[in-house]
Coordinates of C-alpha atoms and ligand atoms in Angstrom, one line a residue:
X1 CA 14.4 67.1 215.0
X2 CA 12.7 64.6 212.7
X3 CA 13.6 65.9 209.2
X4 CA 10.7 64.2 207.5
X5 CA 8.1 66.3 209.5
X6 CA 7.2 69.6 208.2
X7 CA 7.2 72.8 210.2
X8 CA 3.5 73.4 210.7
X9 CA 4.0 77.2 210.9
X10 CA 5.2 77.2 207.3
X11 CA 1.5 76.6 206.4
X12 CA -1.0 79.3 205.8
X13 CA -4.4 79.2 207.4
X14 CA -5.9 78.1 204.1
X15 CA -3.4 75.2 203.8
X16 CA -4.2 74.2 207.4
X17 CA -7.9 74.2 206.6
X18 CA -7.2 72.1 203.5
X19 CA -5.1 69.7 205.5
X20 CA -7.9 69.0 208.0
X21 CA -10.5 68.6 205.3
X22 CA -8.3 66.0 203.6
X23 CA -7.9 64.2 206.9
X24 CA -11.7 64.0 207.0
X25 CA -12.1 66.6 209.8
X26 CA -13.8 70.0 209.6
X27 CA -11.9 72.8 207.9
X28 CA -12.7 74.9 211.0
X29 CA -10.2 72.8 212.9
X30 CA -7.5 74.5 210.8
X31 CA -8.6 77.9 212.2
X32 CA -8.4 76.6 215.8
X33 CA -4.9 75.2 215.3
X34 CA -3.8 78.4 213.5
X35 CA -5.0 80.5 216.4
X36 CA -3.0 78.3 218.8
X37 CA 0.1 78.6 216.7
X38 CA 0.0 82.4 216.2
X39 CA -2.3 84.2 218.7
X40 CA -1.7 81.9 221.6
X41 CA 2.0 81.1 220.9
X42 CA 1.6 77.3 221.5
X43 CA 5.0 75.6 221.8
X44 CA 3.7 72.0 221.7
X45 CA 0.6 70.3 220.3
X46 CA -0.3 69.3 223.8
X47 CA -0.8 73.1 224.6
X48 CA -3.8 73.0 222.3
X49 CA -6.3 72.1 224.9
X50 CA -9.5 72.5 222.9
X51 CA -8.2 70.0 220.3
X52 CA -8.9 66.3 220.9
X53 CA -6.1 64.1 222.0
X54 CA -6.4 62.0 218.8
X55 CA -6.1 65.1 216.6
X56 CA -3.1 66.3 218.6
X57 CA -1.4 63.0 218.1
X58 CA -2.2 63.1 214.4
X59 CA -0.5 66.6 214.2
X60 CA 2.4 65.3 216.2
X61 CA 2.8 62.5 213.7
X62 CA 2.9 64.9 210.7
X63 CA 4.4 68.1 211.9
X64 CA 6.8 69.9 214.2
X65 CA 6.6 73.3 215.8
X66 CA 10.0 74.9 215.3
X67 CA 10.0 77.6 217.9
X68 CA 13.2 79.5 218.5
X69 CA 14.8 79.4 221.9
X70 CA 16.4 82.3 223.6
X71 CA 19.7 80.7 224.5
X72 CA 21.5 83.5 226.2
X73 CA 20.0 86.9 227.3
X74 CA 22.3 89.7 228.2
X75 CA 21.3 93.1 229.7
X76 CA 23.4 96.2 229.2
X77 CA 24.0 98.8 231.9
X78 CA 21.9 101.2 229.7
X79 CA 18.9 98.8 229.6
X80 CA 19.5 97.3 226.2
X81 CA 18.8 93.6 226.0
X82 CA 20.5 91.2 223.6
X83 CA 19.2 87.7 222.8
X84 CA 21.2 85.0 221.3
X85 CA 18.5 82.9 219.7
X86 CA 19.0 79.2 218.9
X87 CA 17.2 77.9 215.8
X88 CA 15.9 74.4 215.2
X89 CA 19.1 73.4 213.4
X90 CA 21.2 74.8 216.3
X91 CA 22.4 77.9 214.3
X92 CA 22.3 81.1 216.3
X93 CA 21.2 84.6 215.5
X94 CA 21.0 87.7 217.6
X95 CA 18.3 90.3 218.3
X96 CA 18.3 93.3 220.4
X97 CA 15.7 95.3 222.5
X98 CA 16.6 99.0 222.6
X99 CA 14.6 101.0 225.3
X100 CA 14.3 104.8 225.3
X101 CA 12.0 107.0 227.4
X102 CA 9.2 106.8 224.8
X103 CA 9.6 103.6 222.9
X104 CA 11.0 100.1 222.9
X105 CA 12.5 99.0 219.6
X106 CA 13.3 95.5 218.5
X107 CA 16.3 95.1 216.2
X108 CA 15.9 91.7 214.5
X109 CA 17.9 89.5 212.2
X110 CA 16.8 88.3 208.8
X111 CA 19.6 85.9 207.9
X112 CA 22.2 83.7 209.7
X113 CA 25.3 85.6 208.8
X114 CA 25.3 87.8 205.7
X115 CA 26.1 87.3 202.0
X116 CA 27.4 90.9 201.7
X117 CA 30.8 91.9 202.7
X118 CA 30.7 95.3 204.4
X119 CA 34.1 95.9 205.7
X120 CA 33.0 97.6 209.0
X121 CA 30.5 95.0 210.0
X122 CA 31.0 92.1 212.4
X123 CA 28.2 90.0 210.9
X124 CA 29.9 90.0 207.5
X125 CA 32.7 87.9 209.0
X126 CA 30.2 85.1 209.6
X127 CA 29.3 84.7 205.9
X128 CA 25.7 83.8 205.0
X129 CA 24.7 80.4 206.3
X130 CA 21.0 80.5 205.5
X131 CA 17.9 82.7 205.3
X132 CA 15.6 82.8 208.3
X133 CA 12.0 81.5 207.9
X134 CA 9.1 83.9 208.5
X135 CA 8.3 82.2 211.8
X136 CA 11.9 82.6 213.0
X137 CA 11.8 86.3 212.3
X138 CA 8.3 86.6 213.9
X139 CA 9.5 84.7 217.0
X140 CA 12.4 87.1 217.6
X141 CA 9.8 89.9 217.7
X142 CA 7.5 88.0 220.1
X143 CA 10.5 87.2 222.4
X144 CA 11.4 90.9 222.6
X145 CA 7.8 92.0 223.1
X146 CA 7.7 89.6 226.0
X147 CA 10.9 91.1 227.5
X148 CA 9.7 94.6 226.9
X149 CA 6.5 93.9 229.0
X150 CA 8.6 92.1 231.6
X151 CA 11.4 94.7 232.1
X152 CA 9.8 97.9 231.0
X153 CA 6.1 97.3 231.6
X154 CA 5.0 98.2 228.1
X155 CA 4.7 96.4 224.8
X156 CA 7.2 96.6 222.0
X157 CA 6.5 99.8 220.0
X158 CA 8.9 99.7 217.0
X159 CA 10.8 97.2 214.9
X160 CA 13.9 97.7 212.8
X161 CA 15.3 95.1 210.4
X162 CA 18.9 96.1 211.2
X163 CA 20.2 92.9 212.9
X164 CA 22.2 90.2 211.1
X165 CA 21.7 89.9 207.4
X166 CA 20.5 91.9 204.4
X167 CA 16.7 91.8 204.6
X168 CA 16.1 92.3 200.9
X169 CA 18.2 89.2 200.2
X170 CA 15.5 87.3 202.1
X171 CA 12.6 89.4 200.8
X172 CA 9.8 86.9 200.7
X173 CA 10.3 85.6 204.2
X174 CA 10.7 89.1 205.6
X175 CA 7.5 90.2 203.9
X176 CA 5.7 87.2 205.3
X177 CA 7.0 87.9 208.8
X178 CA 5.9 91.5 208.6
X179 CA 2.4 90.3 207.4
X180 CA 2.1 88.2 210.5
X181 CA 3.5 91.0 212.8
X182 CA 1.0 93.5 211.4
X183 CA -2.0 91.1 211.1
X184 CA -4.6 91.1 213.9
X185 CA -4.0 87.4 214.1
X186 CA -0.4 88.1 214.9
X187 CA 0.8 91.1 216.9
X188 CA -1.4 93.7 215.2
X189 CA 1.4 96.3 215.0
X190 CA 1.2 99.2 212.6
X191 CA 3.5 98.8 209.6
X192 CA 4.4 102.5 210.1
X193 CA 6.3 101.4 213.2
X194 CA 8.5 99.0 211.1
X195 CA 11.7 100.0 209.3
X196 CA 13.4 97.7 206.8
X197 CA 17.0 98.8 206.6
X198 CA 19.0 97.7 203.5
X199 CA 22.4 98.2 202.2
X200 CA 20.7 99.2 199.0
X201 CA 19.7 96.5 196.5
X202 CA 18.1 98.6 193.7
X203 CA 15.9 96.1 192.0
X204 CA 14.5 94.9 195.4
X205 CA 13.8 98.5 196.4
X206 CA 11.8 98.9 193.2
X207 CA 10.0 95.6 193.9
X208 CA 9.0 96.8 197.4
X209 CA 7.6 100.0 195.8
X210 CA 5.7 97.9 193.3
X211 CA 4.4 95.6 196.1
X212 CA 3.0 98.8 197.8
X213 CA 4.5 97.9 201.1
X214 CA 3.5 100.1 204.1
X215 CA 6.6 99.9 206.2
X216 CA 9.4 102.5 206.1
X217 CA 12.7 102.2 204.3
X218 CA 16.2 103.0 205.5
X219 CA 19.3 102.7 203.5
X220 CA 22.8 102.2 205.0
X221 CA 24.5 104.7 202.8
X222 CA 27.8 105.6 204.5
X223 CA 29.1 107.4 201.5
X224 CA 27.7 109.2 198.4
X225 CA 30.9 108.8 196.5
X226 CA 31.2 105.6 194.5
X227 CA 34.9 105.1 195.1
X228 CA 34.6 105.4 198.8
X229 CA 31.4 103.4 199.1
X230 CA 32.8 100.5 197.1
X231 CA 35.9 100.4 199.3
X232 CA 33.8 99.9 202.4
X233 CA 30.7 98.1 200.8
X234 CA 32.2 96.1 197.9
X235 CA 28.8 95.2 196.5
X236 CA 28.5 98.9 195.5
X237 CA 30.7 98.0 192.5
X238 CA 27.8 95.9 191.2
X239 CA 25.1 98.3 192.2
X240 CA 26.7 101.8 192.0
X241 CA 25.1 104.9 193.5
X242 CA 23.4 105.9 190.2
X243 CA 21.3 102.8 190.2
X244 CA 20.6 103.1 193.9
X245 CA 19.5 106.7 193.4
X246 CA 17.2 105.7 190.5
X247 CA 15.6 103.0 192.6
X248 CA 15.1 105.4 195.5
X249 CA 13.5 108.1 193.3
X250 CA 11.2 105.3 192.0
X251 CA 10.4 104.3 195.6
X252 CA 9.5 107.8 196.6
X253 CA 7.3 108.4 193.5
X254 CA 5.3 105.3 194.2
X255 CA 5.1 105.3 198.0
X256 CA 5.5 109.0 198.9
X257 CA 7.5 107.7 201.9
X258 CA 10.5 109.6 202.9
X259 CA 13.8 107.7 203.0
X260 CA 16.2 107.5 206.0
X261 CA 19.9 107.3 205.2
X262 CA 21.9 105.6 207.9
X263 CA 25.4 107.1 207.9
X264 CA 28.5 106.5 210.0
X265 CA 31.4 108.9 209.8
X266 CA 34.7 107.2 210.1
X267 CA 38.1 108.8 210.6
X268 CA 40.1 109.2 207.4
X269 CA 37.4 107.5 205.3
X270 CA 34.4 109.9 204.9
X271 CA 35.1 112.7 207.3
X272 CA 36.0 115.5 204.8
X273 CA 33.9 118.3 203.4
X274 CA 33.7 116.7 200.0
X275 CA 32.0 113.7 201.6
X276 CA 29.3 115.9 203.2
X277 CA 28.8 117.8 199.9
X278 CA 28.3 114.5 198.0
X279 CA 25.7 113.5 200.7
X280 CA 23.9 116.7 200.4
X281 CA 23.6 116.2 196.6
X282 CA 22.4 112.6 197.1
X283 CA 19.7 113.7 199.5
X284 CA 18.3 116.1 197.0
X285 CA 17.1 113.4 194.7
X286 CA 14.2 112.2 196.9
X287 CA 12.8 113.5 200.2
X288 CA 15.0 112.0 202.9
X289 CA 16.6 112.5 206.3
X290 CA 19.9 111.5 207.7
X291 CA 20.8 109.5 210.8
X292 CA 24.4 109.9 211.8
X293 CA 25.2 106.8 213.8
X294 CA 27.9 106.4 216.3
X295 CA 30.2 103.6 215.3
X296 CA 31.3 100.8 217.6
X297 CA 34.7 99.5 216.6
X298 CA 35.0 95.7 216.0
X299 CA 38.0 93.8 217.1
X300 CA 40.7 94.8 214.6
X301 CA 40.1 98.5 214.9
X302 CA 40.5 99.3 211.2
X303 CA 37.5 101.6 211.3
X304 CA 37.4 104.3 214.0
X305 CA 34.6 106.8 214.8
X306 CA 35.4 110.2 213.3
X307 CA 36.2 113.1 215.7
X308 CA 33.3 115.1 217.0
X309 CA 34.3 118.1 214.8
X310 CA 33.6 116.0 211.7
X311 CA 30.2 115.0 213.0
X312 CA 29.5 118.7 213.8
X313 CA 30.5 119.6 210.3
X314 CA 28.1 117.0 208.8
X315 CA 25.3 118.3 211.0
X316 CA 25.8 121.9 210.2
X317 CA 26.2 121.5 206.4
X318 CA 23.1 119.2 206.2
X319 CA 21.0 121.6 208.3
X320 CA 22.2 124.5 206.2
X321 CA 20.8 122.7 203.2
X322 CA 17.5 122.0 205.0
X323 CA 18.1 118.3 205.4
X324 CA 16.8 116.8 208.6
X325 CA 19.6 115.2 210.5
X326 CA 19.7 113.3 213.8
X327 CA 22.8 112.1 215.6
X328 CA 22.1 108.8 217.2
X329 CA 24.1 107.6 220.1
X330 CA 24.8 103.9 220.2
X331 CA 23.3 101.6 222.8
X332 CA 24.4 98.3 224.3
X333 CA 28.0 98.6 223.5
X334 CA 29.1 96.7 226.6
X335 CA 27.3 93.6 225.4
X336 CA 28.3 93.9 221.7
X337 CA 24.7 94.7 220.8
X338 CA 25.3 97.9 219.0
X339 CA 25.0 98.5 215.3
X340 CA 27.4 96.4 213.3
X341 CA 28.5 94.4 216.3
X342 CA 26.2 91.4 216.1
X343 CA 28.5 88.4 215.5
X344 CA 27.6 85.6 217.8
X345 CA 30.6 86.2 220.0
X346 CA 29.3 83.8 222.6
Ligands
LIG24 S1 26.2 95.9 207.3 FE1 24.3 94.6 206.9 S2 24.5 94.1 204.7 FE2 26.5 94.8 205.3 S3 27.5 92.9 205.9 FE3 26.7 93.7 207.8 S4 24.7 92.7 208.0 FE4 25.3 92.4 205.9

């Protein structure tokens, strides 16, 4: 890649219009190029067949189009598809297509590696290398939409930001990508079908509420006891549960959107009655529901899925307290595509 050339997809439509005006062309040319880049998914300037050859050459001289490339695509026996996606600087991230009877969901990455250090997570071992650009996030979704149409004969229906990285540590780019995904000039998806899942960065949760975002919020909670949560998610020492709770109450008051708590029950870590009781108390601060997620051990086996009796206890106690709870089976385990397993093993 020529490092002096700018990624043309980093420009807004207005900036593209300005560029053409400065070049002595019509601003309208910016609209045409923008449409090629986003609606028609042009991978090269030569794809832009209604743009003159001279103009295409001028674009070639000034810009690059940094499309992602699906390097390796794996299909699980349960239909799950995992893409290892190569970026323009040869770094790799992973994204996953999860099909069910009624929906196909894209699980996308927001960073290469992750700056947080959750002990149970394979991505944490990669450390954070860089944030993804909005177009790199958008392209993952487009690639999965294409695979959904190809393999399941239907468009992508939902998106979760639960792949590699902490989305709120790359907030501006995630927001720009979602703008594009939901815009009629992009994929035109409803923001209600998008979930941003965070490990819980209080000031960013408040910022999202202030920004009046329309997508849904999920929090990887895993424990409502500070001591336990800090031992598995060390950043909880900096942002303890009281500050997370305050931010979530603020979120609900502003958005009136119910919060989903993602929760894994591990043997010997959070599988006791006191853990459930703490979760029940935490759920009472703002309208919420709980997803109990099956865990997929990563190589060293330090964390093990709790026994089914512990999951049953969680379910019963939560339901007895009128808290909606779902138990989510994991998908794509055989290709390391399940929650917490994305680590560029290839
Ligand atoms: S669980 Fe999420 S926030 Fe925690 S280290 Fe893994 S990718 Fe980062």
